[in-house]
mmCIF file of C-alpha atoms in Angstrom:
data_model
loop_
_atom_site.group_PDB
_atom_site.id
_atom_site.type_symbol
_atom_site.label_atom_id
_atom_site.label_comp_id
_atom_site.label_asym_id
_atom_site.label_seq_id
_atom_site.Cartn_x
_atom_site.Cartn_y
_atom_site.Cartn_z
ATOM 1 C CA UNK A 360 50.425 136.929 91.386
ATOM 2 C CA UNK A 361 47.819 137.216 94.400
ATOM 3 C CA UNK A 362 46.785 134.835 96.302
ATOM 4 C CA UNK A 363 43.835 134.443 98.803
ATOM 5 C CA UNK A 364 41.668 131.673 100.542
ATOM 6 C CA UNK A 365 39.355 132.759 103.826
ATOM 7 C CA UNK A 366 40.265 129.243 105.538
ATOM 8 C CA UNK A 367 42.333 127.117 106.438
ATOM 9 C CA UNK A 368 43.087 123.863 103.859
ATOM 10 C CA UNK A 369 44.538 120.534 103.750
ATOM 11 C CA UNK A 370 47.331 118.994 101.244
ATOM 12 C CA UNK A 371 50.055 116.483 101.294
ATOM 13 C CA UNK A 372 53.658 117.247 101.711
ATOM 14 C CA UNK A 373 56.617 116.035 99.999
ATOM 15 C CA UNK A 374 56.930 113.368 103.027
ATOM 16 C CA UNK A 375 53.474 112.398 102.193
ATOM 17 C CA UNK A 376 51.758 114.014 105.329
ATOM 18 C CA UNK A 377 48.409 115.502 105.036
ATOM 19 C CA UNK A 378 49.479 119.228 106.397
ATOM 20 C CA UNK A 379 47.045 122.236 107.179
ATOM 21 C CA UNK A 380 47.251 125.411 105.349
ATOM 22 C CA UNK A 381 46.822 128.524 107.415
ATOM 23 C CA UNK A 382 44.624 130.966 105.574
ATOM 24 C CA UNK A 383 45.793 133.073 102.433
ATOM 25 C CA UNK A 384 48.739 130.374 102.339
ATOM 26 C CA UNK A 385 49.060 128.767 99.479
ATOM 27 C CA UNK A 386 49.156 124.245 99.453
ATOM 28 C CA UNK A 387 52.141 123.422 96.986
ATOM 29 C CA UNK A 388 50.852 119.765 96.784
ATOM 30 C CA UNK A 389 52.537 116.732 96.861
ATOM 31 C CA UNK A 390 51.504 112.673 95.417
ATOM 32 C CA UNK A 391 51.629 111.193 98.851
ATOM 33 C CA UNK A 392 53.078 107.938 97.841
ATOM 34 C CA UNK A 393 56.034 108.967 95.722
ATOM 35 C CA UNK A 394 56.723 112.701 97.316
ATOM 36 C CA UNK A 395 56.647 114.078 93.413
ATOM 37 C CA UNK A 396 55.291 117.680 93.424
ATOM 38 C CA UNK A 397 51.627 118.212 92.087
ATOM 39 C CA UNK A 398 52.492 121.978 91.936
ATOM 40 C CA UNK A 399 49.867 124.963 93.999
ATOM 41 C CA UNK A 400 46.318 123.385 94.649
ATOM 42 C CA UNK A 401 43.531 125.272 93.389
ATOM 43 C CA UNK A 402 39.776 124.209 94.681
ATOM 44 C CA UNK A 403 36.533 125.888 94.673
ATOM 45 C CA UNK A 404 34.794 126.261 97.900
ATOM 46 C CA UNK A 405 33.222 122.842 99.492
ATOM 47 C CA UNK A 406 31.557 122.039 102.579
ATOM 48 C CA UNK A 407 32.073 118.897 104.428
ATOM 49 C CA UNK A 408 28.576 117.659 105.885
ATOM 50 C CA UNK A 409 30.272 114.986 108.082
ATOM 51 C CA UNK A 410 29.637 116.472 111.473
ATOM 52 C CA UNK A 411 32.116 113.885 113.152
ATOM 53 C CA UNK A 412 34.842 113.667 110.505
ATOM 54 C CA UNK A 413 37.478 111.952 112.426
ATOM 55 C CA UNK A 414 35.426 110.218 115.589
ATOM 56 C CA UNK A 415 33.608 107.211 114.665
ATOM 57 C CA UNK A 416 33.367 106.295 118.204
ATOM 58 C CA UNK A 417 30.799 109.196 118.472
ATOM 59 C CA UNK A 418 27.494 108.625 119.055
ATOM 60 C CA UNK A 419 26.584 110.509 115.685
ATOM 61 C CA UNK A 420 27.680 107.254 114.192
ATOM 62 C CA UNK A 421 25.510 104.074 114.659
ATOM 63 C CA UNK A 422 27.277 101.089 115.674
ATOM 64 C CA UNK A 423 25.896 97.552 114.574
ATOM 65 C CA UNK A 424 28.094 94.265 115.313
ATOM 66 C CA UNK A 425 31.488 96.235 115.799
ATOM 67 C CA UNK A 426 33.140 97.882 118.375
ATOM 68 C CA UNK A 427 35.206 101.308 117.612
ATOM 69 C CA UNK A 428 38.168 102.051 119.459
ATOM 70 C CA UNK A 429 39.007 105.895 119.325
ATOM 71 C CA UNK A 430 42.213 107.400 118.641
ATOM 72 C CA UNK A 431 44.069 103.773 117.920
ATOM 73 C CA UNK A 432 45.759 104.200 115.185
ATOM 74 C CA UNK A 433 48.529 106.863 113.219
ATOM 75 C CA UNK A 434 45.882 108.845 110.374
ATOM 76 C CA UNK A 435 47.361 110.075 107.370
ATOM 77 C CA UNK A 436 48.039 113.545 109.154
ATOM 78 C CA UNK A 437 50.738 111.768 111.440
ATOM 79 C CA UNK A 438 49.085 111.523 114.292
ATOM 80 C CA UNK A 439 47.368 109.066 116.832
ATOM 81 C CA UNK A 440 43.588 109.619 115.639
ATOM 82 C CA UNK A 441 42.233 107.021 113.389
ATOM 83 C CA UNK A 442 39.851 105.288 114.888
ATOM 84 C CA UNK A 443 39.806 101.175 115.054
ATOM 85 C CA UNK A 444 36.486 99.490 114.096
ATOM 86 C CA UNK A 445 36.606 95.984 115.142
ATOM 87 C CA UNK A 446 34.333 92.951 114.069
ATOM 88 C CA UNK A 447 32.199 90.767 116.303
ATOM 89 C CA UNK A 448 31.291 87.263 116.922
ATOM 90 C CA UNK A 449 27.769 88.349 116.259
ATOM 91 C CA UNK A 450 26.455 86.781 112.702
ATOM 92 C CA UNK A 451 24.974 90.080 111.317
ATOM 93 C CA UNK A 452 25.742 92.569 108.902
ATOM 94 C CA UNK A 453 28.337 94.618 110.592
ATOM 95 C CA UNK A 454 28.870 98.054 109.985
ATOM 96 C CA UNK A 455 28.917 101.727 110.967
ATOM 97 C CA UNK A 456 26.619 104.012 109.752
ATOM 98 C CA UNK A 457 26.427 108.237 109.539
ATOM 99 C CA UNK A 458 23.678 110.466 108.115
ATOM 100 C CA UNK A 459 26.141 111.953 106.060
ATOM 101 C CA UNK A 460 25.060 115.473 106.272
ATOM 102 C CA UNK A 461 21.656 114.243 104.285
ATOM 103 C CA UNK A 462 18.779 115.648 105.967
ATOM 104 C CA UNK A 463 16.721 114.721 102.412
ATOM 105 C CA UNK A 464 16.001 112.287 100.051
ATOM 106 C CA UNK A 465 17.936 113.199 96.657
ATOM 107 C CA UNK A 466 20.651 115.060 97.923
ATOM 108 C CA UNK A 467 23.456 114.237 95.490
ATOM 109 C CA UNK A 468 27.137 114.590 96.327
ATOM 110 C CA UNK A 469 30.502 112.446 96.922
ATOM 111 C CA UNK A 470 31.269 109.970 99.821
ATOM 112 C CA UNK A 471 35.107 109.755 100.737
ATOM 113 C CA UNK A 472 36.622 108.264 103.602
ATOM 114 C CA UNK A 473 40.152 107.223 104.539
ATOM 115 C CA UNK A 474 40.889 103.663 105.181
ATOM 116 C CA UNK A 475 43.789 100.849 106.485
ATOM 117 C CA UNK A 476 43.186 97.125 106.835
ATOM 118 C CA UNK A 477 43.433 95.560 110.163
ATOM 119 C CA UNK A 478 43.158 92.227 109.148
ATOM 120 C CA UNK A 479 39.543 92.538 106.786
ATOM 121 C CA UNK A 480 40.358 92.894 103.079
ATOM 122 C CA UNK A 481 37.105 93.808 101.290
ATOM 123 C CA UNK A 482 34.854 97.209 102.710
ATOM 124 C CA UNK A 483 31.725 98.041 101.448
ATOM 125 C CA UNK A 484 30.355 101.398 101.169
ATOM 126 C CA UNK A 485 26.756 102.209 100.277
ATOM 127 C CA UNK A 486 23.846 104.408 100.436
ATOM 128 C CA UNK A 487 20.004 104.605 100.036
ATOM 129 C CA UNK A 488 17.623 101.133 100.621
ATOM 130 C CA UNK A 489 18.351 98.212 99.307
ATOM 131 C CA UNK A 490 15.828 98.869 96.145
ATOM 132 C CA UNK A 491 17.619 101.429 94.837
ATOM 133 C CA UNK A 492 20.877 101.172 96.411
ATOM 134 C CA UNK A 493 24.490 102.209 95.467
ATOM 135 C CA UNK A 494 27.261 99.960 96.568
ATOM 136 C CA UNK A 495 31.387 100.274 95.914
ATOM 137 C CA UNK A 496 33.578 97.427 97.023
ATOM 138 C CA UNK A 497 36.749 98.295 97.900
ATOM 139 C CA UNK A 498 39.942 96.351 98.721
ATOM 140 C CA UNK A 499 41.829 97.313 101.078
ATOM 141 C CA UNK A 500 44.993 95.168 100.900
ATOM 142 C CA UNK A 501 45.648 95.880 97.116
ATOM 143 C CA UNK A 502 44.145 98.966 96.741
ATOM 144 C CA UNK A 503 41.377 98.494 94.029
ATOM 145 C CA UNK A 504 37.734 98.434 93.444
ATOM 146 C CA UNK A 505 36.535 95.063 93.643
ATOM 147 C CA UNK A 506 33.050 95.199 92.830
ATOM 148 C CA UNK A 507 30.643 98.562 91.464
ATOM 149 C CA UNK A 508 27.073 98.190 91.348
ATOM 150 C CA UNK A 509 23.812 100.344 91.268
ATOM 151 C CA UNK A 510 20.114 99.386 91.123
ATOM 152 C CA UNK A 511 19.225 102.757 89.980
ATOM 153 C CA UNK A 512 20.914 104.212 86.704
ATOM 154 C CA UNK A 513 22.828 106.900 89.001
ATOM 155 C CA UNK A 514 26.899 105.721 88.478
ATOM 156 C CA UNK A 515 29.698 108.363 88.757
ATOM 157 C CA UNK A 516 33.083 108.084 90.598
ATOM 158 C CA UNK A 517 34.310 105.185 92.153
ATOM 159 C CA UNK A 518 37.852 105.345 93.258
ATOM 160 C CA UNK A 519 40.546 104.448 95.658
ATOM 161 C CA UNK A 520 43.662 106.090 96.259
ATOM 162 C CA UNK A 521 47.250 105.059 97.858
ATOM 163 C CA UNK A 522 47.907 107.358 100.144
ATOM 164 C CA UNK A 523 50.940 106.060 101.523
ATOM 165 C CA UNK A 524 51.563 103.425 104.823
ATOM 166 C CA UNK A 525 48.867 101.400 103.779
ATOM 167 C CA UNK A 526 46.127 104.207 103.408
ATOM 168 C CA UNK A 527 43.894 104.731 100.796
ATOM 169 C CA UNK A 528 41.149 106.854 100.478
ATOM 170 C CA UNK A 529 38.129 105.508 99.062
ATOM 171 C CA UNK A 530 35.406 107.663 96.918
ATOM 172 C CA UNK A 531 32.341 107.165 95.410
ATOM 173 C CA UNK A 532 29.500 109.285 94.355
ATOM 174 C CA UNK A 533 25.462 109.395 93.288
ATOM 175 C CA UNK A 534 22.240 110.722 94.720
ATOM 176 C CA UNK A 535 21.764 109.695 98.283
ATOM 177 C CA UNK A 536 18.778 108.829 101.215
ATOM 178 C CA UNK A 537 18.381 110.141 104.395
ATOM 179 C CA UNK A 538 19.225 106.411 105.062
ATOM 180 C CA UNK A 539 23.080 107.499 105.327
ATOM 181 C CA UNK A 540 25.944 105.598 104.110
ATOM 182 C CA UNK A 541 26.890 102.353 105.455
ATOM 183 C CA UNK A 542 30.877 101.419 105.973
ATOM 184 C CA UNK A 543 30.297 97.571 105.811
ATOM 185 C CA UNK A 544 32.761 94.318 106.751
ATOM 186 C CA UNK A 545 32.640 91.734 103.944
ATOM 187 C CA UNK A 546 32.986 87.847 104.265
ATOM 188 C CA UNK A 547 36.415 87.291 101.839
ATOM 189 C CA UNK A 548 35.616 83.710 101.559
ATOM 190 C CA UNK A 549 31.624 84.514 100.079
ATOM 191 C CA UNK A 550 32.262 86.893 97.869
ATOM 192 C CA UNK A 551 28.458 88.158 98.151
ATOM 193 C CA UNK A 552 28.692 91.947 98.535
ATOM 194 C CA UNK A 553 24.828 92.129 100.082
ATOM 195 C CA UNK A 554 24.515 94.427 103.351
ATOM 196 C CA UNK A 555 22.214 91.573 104.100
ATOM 197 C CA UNK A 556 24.965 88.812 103.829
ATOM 198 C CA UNK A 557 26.364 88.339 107.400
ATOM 199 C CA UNK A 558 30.389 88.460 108.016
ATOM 200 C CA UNK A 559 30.628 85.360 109.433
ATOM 201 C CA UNK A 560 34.357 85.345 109.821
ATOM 202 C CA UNK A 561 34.287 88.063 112.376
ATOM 203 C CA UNK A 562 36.179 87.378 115.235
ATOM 204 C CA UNK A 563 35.801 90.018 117.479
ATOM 205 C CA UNK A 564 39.718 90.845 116.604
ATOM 206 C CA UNK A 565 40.218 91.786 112.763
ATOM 207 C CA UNK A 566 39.041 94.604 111.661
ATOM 208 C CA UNK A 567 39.463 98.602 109.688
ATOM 209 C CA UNK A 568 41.350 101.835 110.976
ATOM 210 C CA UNK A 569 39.476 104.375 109.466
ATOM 211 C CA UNK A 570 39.901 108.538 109.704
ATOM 212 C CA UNK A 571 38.999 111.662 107.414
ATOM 213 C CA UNK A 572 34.700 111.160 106.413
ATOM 214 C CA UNK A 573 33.304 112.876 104.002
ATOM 215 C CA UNK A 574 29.997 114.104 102.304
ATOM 216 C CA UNK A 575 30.354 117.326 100.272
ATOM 217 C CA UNK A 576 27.509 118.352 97.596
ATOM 218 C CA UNK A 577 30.033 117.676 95.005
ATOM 219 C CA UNK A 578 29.093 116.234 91.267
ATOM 220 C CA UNK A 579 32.735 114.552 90.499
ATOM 221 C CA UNK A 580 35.358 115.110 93.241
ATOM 222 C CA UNK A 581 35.331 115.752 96.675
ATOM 223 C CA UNK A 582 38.253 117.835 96.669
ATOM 224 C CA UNK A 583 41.014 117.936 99.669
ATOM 225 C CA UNK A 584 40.096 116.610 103.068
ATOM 226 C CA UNK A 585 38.037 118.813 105.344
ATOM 227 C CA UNK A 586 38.077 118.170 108.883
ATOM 228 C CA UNK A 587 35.222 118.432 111.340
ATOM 229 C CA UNK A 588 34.347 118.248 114.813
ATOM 230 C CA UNK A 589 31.037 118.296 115.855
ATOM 231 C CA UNK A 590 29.967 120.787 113.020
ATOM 232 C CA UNK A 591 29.770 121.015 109.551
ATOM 233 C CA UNK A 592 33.024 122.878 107.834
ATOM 234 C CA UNK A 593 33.262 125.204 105.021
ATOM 235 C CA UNK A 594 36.731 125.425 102.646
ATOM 236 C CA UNK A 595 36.830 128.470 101.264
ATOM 237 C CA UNK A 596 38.016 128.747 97.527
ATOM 238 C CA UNK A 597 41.362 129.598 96.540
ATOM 239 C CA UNK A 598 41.819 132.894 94.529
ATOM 240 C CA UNK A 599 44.750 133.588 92.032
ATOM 241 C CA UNK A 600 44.804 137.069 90.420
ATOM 242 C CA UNK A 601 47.381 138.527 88.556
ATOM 243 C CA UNK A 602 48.177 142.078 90.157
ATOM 244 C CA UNK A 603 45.703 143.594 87.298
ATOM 245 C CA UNK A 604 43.044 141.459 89.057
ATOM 246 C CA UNK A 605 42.966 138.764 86.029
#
């Protein structure tokens, strides 16, 4: 057997450490929770729109009623780059919000980003205006979706991983705005998942580690993590051929 990819390429190791690939090496991939092989990943080409995958104290990301604290955390790579975002006192939704890569209405794709609690247990993500919005709740403590709503009938993937050390990568998908996606605080104690609804609990101290956004053009999955920095990045596919070519 041959194999090729023209990039670089993310996967988890057996210690459940998100590792880089050089190119034309192949990712023998690993579950990162339980180290149990997942055998040689295979992806088609994607393209992570994110511009700022791994800084959400850039400027490319708009900041309302939290603070973000750059490079506070250990990310699921190992090292000291997840980024902090930290509530306020201010009674507002509070939130970060990126483009996304969406320079146009109806651009559908898939919405991933990597996340740890820091004291807040519900996150919201969600995209488009408010009349025809997509939301996914997700908990970050026990690692399940908590609440999954549309106002449109566009519903696909909504998911959250375990990714080890109290990780988990959340994912949704569905046609998106120019608006952007919101990564939104939630009030535990209302239980009302509106952007609108303020988090009243914030206390300028609690708050969300979060590391690894992204938007690919992707119906279903958004495939391994693609990291960015300051430009969008393309994965090549991975090629296995016999040595016939087959």
């Amino acid at each position: 057997l041959d194999f090729s990819r023209a990039s670089t390429a993310t996967y988890f190791d057996n210690n459940g450490v998100l590792q880089s690939a050089a190119i034309d090496e192949p990712r023998f991939d690993h579950d990162p929770v339980t180290g149990e092989p997942l055998g040689v990943l295979i992806e088609p080409a994607s393209v992570n729109a994110t511009v700022w995958s791994e800084d959400l104290s850039n400027e490319y990301w708009t900041k309302t009623a939290v603070t973000v604290t750059p490079n506070a955390g250990i990310s699921p790579r190992g090292d000291m780059t997840a980024d902090l975002i930290t509530s306020t006192t201010t009674s507002s939704a509070q939130y970060v919000r990126d483009g996304m890569g969406v320079s146009s209405n109806n651009s559908r794709g898939v919405v991933s980003v990597f996340l740890k609690s820091n004291g807040v247990r519900y996150v919201q993500l969600n995209v488009a205006p408010n009349t025809n919005r997509r939301v996914a709740v997700f908990d970050i403590i026990d690692g399940v979706v908590a609440k999954d709503v549309t106002l449109s009938t566009d519903r696909g993937l909504t998911k959250i991983t375990d990714v080890g050390d109290g990780w988990f990568l959340c994912q949704f998908n569905g046609t998106y705005t120019s608006s952007g996606v919101h990564i939104v605080f939630l009030d535990d104690a209302t239980g009302n998942f509106d952007l609108t609804t303020p988090f009243a609990s914030g206390d300028g101290v609690i708050g969300v580690y979060a590391w690894g956004a992204m938007f690919t053009r992707s119906s279903y999955s958004p495939g391994s993590y693609i990291p960015t920095a300051g430009a969008p990045v393309t994965r090549a596919a991975d090629v296995l051929t016999t040595k016939s070519g087959v």
